[in-house]
Short mmCIF file of C-alpha atoms in Angstrom, two decimals:
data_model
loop_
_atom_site.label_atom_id
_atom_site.label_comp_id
_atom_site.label_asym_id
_atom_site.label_seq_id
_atom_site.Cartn_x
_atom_site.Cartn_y
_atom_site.Cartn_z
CA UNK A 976 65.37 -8.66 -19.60
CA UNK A 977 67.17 -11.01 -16.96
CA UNK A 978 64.86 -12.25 -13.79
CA UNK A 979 66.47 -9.05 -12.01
CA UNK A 980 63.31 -7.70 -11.14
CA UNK A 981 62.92 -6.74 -7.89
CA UNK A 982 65.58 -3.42 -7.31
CA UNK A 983 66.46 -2.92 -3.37
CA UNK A 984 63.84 -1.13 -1.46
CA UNK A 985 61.11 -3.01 -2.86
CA UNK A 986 60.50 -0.78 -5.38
CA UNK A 987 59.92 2.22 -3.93
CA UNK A 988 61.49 4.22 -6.71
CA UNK A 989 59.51 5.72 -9.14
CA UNK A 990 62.44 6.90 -11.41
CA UNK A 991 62.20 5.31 -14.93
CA UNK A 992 65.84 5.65 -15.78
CA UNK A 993 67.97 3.51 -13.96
CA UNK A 994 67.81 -0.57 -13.84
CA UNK A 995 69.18 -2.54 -10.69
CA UNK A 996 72.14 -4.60 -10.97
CA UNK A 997 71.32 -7.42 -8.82
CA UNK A 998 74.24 -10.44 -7.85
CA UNK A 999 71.94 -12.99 -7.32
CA UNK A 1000 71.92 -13.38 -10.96
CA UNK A 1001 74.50 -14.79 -13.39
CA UNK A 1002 73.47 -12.89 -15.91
CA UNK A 1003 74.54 -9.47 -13.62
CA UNK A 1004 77.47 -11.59 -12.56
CA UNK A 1005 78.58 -12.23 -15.85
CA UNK A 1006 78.23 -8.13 -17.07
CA UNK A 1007 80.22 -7.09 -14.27
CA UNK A 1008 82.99 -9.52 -14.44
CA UNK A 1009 82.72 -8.93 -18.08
CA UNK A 1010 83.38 -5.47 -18.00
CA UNK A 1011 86.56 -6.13 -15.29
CA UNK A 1012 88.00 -8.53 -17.81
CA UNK A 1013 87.31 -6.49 -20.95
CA UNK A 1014 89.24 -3.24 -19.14
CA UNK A 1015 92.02 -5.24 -17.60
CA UNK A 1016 92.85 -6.55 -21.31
CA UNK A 1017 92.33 -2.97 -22.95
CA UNK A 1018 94.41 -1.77 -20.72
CA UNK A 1019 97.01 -4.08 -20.70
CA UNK A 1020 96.84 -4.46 -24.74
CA UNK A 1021 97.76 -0.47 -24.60
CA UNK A 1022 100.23 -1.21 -22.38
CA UNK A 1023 101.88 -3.61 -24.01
CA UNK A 1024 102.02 -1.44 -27.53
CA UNK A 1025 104.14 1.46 -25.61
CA UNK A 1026 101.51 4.12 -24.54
CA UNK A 1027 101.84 5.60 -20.87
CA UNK A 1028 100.56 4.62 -17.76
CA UNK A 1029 97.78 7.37 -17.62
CA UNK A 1030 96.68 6.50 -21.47
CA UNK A 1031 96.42 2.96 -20.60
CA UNK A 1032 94.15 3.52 -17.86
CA UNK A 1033 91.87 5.48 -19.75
CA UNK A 1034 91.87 2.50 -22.57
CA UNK A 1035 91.47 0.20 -19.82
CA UNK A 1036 87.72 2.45 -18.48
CA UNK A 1037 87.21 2.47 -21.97
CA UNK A 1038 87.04 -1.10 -22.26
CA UNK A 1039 85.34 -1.41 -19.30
CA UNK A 1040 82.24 0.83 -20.66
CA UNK A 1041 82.64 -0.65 -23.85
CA UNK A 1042 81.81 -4.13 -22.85
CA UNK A 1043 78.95 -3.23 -19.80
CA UNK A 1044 77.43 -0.52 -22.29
CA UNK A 1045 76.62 -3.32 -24.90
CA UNK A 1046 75.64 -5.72 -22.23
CA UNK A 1047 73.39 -3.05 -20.99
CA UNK A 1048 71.80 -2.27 -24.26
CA UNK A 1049 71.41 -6.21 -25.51
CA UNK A 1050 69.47 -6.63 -22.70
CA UNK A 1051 66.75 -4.15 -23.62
CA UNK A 1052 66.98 -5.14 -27.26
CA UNK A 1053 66.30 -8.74 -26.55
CA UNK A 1054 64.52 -8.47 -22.70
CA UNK A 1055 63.58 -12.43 -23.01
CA UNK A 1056 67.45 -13.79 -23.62
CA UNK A 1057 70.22 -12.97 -21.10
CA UNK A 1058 72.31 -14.70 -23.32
CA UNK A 1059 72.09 -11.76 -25.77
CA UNK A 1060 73.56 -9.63 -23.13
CA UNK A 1061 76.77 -11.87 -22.75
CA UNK A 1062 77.40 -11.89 -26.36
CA UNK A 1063 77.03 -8.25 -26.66
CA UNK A 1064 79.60 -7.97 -24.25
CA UNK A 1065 82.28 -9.53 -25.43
CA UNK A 1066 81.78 -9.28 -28.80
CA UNK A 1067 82.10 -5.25 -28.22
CA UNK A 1068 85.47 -5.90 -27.10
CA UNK A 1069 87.36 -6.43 -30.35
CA UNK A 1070 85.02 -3.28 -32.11
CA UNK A 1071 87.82 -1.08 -29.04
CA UNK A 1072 90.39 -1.99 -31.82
CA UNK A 1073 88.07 0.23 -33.99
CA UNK A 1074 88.51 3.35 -31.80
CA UNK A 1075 87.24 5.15 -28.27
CA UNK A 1076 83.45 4.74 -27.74
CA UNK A 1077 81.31 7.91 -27.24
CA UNK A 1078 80.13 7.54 -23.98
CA UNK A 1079 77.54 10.28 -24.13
CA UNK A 1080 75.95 8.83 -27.44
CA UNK A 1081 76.09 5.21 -25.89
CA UNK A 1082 74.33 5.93 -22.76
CA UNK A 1083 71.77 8.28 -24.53
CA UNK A 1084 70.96 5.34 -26.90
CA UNK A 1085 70.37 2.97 -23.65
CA UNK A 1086 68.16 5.70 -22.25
CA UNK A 1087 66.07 5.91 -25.25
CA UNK A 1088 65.83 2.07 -25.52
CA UNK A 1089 65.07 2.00 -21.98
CA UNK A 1090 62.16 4.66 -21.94
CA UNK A 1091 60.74 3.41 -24.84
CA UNK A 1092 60.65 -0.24 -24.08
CA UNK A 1093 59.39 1.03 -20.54
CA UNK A 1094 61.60 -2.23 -18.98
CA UNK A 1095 61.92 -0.30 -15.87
CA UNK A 1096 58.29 -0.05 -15.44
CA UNK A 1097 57.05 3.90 -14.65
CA UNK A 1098 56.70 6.54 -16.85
CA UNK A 1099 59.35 9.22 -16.24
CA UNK A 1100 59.20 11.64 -13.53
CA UNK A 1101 59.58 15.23 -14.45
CA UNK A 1102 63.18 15.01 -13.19
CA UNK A 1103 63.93 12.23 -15.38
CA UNK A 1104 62.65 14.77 -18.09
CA UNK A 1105 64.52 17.78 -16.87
CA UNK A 1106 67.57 15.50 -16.61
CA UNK A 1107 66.79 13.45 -20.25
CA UNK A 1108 66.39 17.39 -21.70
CA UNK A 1109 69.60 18.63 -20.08
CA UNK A 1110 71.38 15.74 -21.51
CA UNK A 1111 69.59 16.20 -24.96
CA UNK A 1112 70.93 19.39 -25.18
CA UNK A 1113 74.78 18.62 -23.77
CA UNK A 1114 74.66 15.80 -26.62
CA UNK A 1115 73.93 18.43 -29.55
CA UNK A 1116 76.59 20.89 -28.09
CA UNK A 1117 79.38 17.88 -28.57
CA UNK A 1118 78.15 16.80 -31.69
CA UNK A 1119 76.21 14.24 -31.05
CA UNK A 1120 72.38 15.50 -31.57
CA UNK A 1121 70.75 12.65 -32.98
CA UNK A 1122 71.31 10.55 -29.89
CA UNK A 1123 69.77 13.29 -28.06
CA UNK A 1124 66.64 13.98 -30.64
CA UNK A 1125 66.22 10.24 -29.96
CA UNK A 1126 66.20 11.22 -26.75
CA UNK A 1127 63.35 13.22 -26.86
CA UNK A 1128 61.62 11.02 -29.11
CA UNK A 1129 61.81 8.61 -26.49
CA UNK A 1130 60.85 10.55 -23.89
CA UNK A 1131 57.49 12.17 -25.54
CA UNK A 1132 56.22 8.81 -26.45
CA UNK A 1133 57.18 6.76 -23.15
CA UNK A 1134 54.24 8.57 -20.73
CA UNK A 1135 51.30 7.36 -23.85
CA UNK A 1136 48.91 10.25 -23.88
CA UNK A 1137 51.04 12.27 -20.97
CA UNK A 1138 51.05 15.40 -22.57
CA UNK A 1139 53.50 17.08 -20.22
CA UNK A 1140 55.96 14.18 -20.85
CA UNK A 1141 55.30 14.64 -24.86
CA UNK A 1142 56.08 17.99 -24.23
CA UNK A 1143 59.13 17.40 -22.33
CA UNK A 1144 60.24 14.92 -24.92
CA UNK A 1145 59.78 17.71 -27.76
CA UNK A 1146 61.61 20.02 -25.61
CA UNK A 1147 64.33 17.71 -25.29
CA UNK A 1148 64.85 17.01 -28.93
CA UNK A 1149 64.24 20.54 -29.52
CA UNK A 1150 67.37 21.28 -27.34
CA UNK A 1151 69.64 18.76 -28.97
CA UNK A 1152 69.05 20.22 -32.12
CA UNK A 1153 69.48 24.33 -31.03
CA UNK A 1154 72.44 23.69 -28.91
CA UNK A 1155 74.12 21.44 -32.41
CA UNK A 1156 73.05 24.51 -34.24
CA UNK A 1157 74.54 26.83 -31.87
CA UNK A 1158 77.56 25.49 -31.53
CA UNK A 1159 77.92 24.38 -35.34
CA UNK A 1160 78.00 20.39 -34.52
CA UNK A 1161 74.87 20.34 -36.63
CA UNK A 1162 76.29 19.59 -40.57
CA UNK A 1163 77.56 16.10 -40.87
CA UNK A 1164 81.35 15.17 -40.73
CA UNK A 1165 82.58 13.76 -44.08
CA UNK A 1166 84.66 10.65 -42.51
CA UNK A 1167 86.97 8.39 -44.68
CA UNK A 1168 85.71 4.41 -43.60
CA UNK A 1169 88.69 1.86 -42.79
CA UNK A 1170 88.56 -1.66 -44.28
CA UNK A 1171 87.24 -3.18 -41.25
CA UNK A 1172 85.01 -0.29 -40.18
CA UNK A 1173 82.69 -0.62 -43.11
CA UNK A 1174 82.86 -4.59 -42.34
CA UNK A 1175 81.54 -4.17 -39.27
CA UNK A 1176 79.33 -0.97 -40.21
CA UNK A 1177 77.30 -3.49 -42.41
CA UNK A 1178 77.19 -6.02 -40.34
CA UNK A 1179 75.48 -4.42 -37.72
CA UNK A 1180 73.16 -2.24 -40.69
CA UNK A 1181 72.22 -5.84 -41.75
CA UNK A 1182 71.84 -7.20 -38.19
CA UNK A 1183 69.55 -4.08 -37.03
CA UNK A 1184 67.47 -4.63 -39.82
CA UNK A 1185 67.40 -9.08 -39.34
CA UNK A 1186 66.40 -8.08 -35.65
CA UNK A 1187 63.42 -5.75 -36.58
CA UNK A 1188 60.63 -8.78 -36.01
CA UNK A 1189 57.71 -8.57 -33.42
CA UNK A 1190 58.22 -10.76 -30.87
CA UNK A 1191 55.94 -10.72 -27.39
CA UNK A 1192 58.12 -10.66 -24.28
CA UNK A 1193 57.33 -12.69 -21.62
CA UNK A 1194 59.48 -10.48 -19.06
CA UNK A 1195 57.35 -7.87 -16.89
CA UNK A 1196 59.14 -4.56 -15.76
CA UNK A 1197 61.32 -4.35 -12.96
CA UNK A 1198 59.54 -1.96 -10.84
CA UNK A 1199 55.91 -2.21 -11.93
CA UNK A 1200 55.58 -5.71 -12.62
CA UNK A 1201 53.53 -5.41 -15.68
CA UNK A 1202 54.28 -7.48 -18.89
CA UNK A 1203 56.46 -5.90 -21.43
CA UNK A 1204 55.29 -4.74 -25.20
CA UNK A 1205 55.25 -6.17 -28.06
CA UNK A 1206 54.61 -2.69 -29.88
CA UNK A 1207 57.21 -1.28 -27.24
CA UNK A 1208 60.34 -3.73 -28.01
CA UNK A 1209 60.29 -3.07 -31.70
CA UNK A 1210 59.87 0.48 -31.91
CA UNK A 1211 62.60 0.53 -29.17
CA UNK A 1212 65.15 -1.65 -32.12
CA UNK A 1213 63.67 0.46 -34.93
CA UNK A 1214 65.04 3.79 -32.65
CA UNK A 1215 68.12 2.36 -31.98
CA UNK A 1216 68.92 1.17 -35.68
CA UNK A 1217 68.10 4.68 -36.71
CA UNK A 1218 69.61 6.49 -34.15
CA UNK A 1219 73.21 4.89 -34.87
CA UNK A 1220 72.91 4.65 -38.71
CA UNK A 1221 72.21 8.36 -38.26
CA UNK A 1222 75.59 8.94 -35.74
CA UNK A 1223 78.02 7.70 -38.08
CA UNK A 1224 77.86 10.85 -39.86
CA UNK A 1225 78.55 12.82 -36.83
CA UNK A 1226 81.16 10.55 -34.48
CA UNK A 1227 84.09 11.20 -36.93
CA UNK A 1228 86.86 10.11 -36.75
CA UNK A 1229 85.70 7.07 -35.93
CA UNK A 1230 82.43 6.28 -35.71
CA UNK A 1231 81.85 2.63 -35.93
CA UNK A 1232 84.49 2.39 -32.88
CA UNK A 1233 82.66 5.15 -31.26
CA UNK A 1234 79.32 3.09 -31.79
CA UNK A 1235 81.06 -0.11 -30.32
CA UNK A 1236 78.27 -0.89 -27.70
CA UNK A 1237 75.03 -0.40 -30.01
CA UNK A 1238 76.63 -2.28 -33.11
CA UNK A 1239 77.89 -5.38 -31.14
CA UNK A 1240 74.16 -5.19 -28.92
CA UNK A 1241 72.63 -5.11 -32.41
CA UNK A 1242 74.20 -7.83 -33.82
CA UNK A 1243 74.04 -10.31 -30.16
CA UNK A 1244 70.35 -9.38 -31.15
CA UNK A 1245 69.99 -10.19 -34.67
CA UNK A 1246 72.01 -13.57 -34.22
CA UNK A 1247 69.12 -14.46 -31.14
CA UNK A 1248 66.60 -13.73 -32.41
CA UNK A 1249 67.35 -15.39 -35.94
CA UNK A 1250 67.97 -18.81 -34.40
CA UNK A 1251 65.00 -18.05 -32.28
CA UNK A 1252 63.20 -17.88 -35.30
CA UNK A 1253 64.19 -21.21 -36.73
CA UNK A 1254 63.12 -23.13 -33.85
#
């Protein structure tokens, strides 16, 4: 976690969900500015190969997300190292070439990360968990149920022994998988790999599983102010390795593109924390 810990309104909010972008950091700076550059250069690279105006704006957002999503998820894999963050984001940018992101998937792998790690501080209200379970359930109808079983996971065990928030969290993953079943997204999709997209499939398998050490944060949580997990932080990496080994049976066509965020957050992680290790 970057030093942005103290969100406007003196943390007043009790929501568990969302993270402040502050500008008095570099670090936030850098992710917005990032994510400018990264859709100004999508969108210009599609362009510049003969798609329309309207396409090349939606490349261009999709660049954009691309690069802030992985910035956004590096820095609750590796809460200590902003500069984790920075290489997540750009490094996603290049994984575009790979295909569109899935937005949904991406942001439901942040959340999970997010309430697991607990780096905003509170447990989660019961309208984070009515919102975390209506999103579970959206995710299974498009296909994309394990991000929103990992969802739930990660809301039942973010309140500790809350058992209305276990509850919730079991609802949640409950609805990802009935709304994949009812709408048939459940079975996986057999998906021919590309050259490249097993490259970077194993790279970021073999990074997930180089950043899966115990480390003890030294950041505290933005709202709360207590000191992060040890137990926390790697359960959070174990989820997210899981959860996106999982999706790329179920993000066809494309999956390692569509996973662009996680994979290039998990491997900013892995090459951190491995020189971290070494000194």
């Amino acid at each position: 976690m970057d030093p942005s810990a103290t969100p406007p309104g003196g943390g007043r909010s009790r929501s568990a969900i969302g993270r402040p972008i502050d500008w008095r950091y570099a670090s936030n700076r850098f992710a917005v500015l990032a994510a400018l550059g990264a859709g100004v250069v999508a969108g210009a690279a599609a362009l510049a190969s003969g798609t329309s105006f309207g396409a090349a704006v939606g490349w261009g957002f999709q660049g954009g997300a691309n690069s802030f999503l992985a910035w956004a998820i590096g820095r609750e894999l590796d809460p200590d190292r902003p500069a984790t963050a920075a290489i997540a984001a750009v490094a996603a940018v290049p994984l575009l070439l790979l295909g569109r992101i899935a937005l949904g998937a991406m942001a439901a792998v942040l959340l999970a990360l997010r309430l697991t790690v607990r780096t905003a501080g509170p447990v989660p209200t019961m309208l984070d968990a009515l919102l975390m379970t209506g999103f579970a359930g959206y995710l299974g109808y498009r296909g994309a149920w394990p991000a929103g079983f990992a969802l739930g996971i990660a809301l039942a065990a973010s309140g500790n022994d809350d058992r209305r928030l276990f509850g919730a969290g079991a609802l949640a993953a409950g609805a990802a998988v009935a709304a994949a079943a009812a709408a048939g997204t459940a079975d996986p999709i057999p998906v021919a790999l590309s050259a490249p997209e097993v490259a970077a499939g194993i790279a970021a398998l073999v990074a997930g599983l180089a950043m899966l050490q115990r480390e003890q944060p030294d950041e505290v949580a933005d709202i709360t102010g207590e000191r992060l997990q040890a137990t926390r932080l790697l359960a959070g990496r174990m989820l997210v390795v899981l959860t996106t080994a999982t999706l790329v049976f179920y993000l066809a066509p494309d999956p390692i593109g569509a996973m662009g965020p996680a994979a290039a957050a998990i491997i900013a992680t892995a090459i951190t924390v491995t020189i971290a290790s070494f000194r």
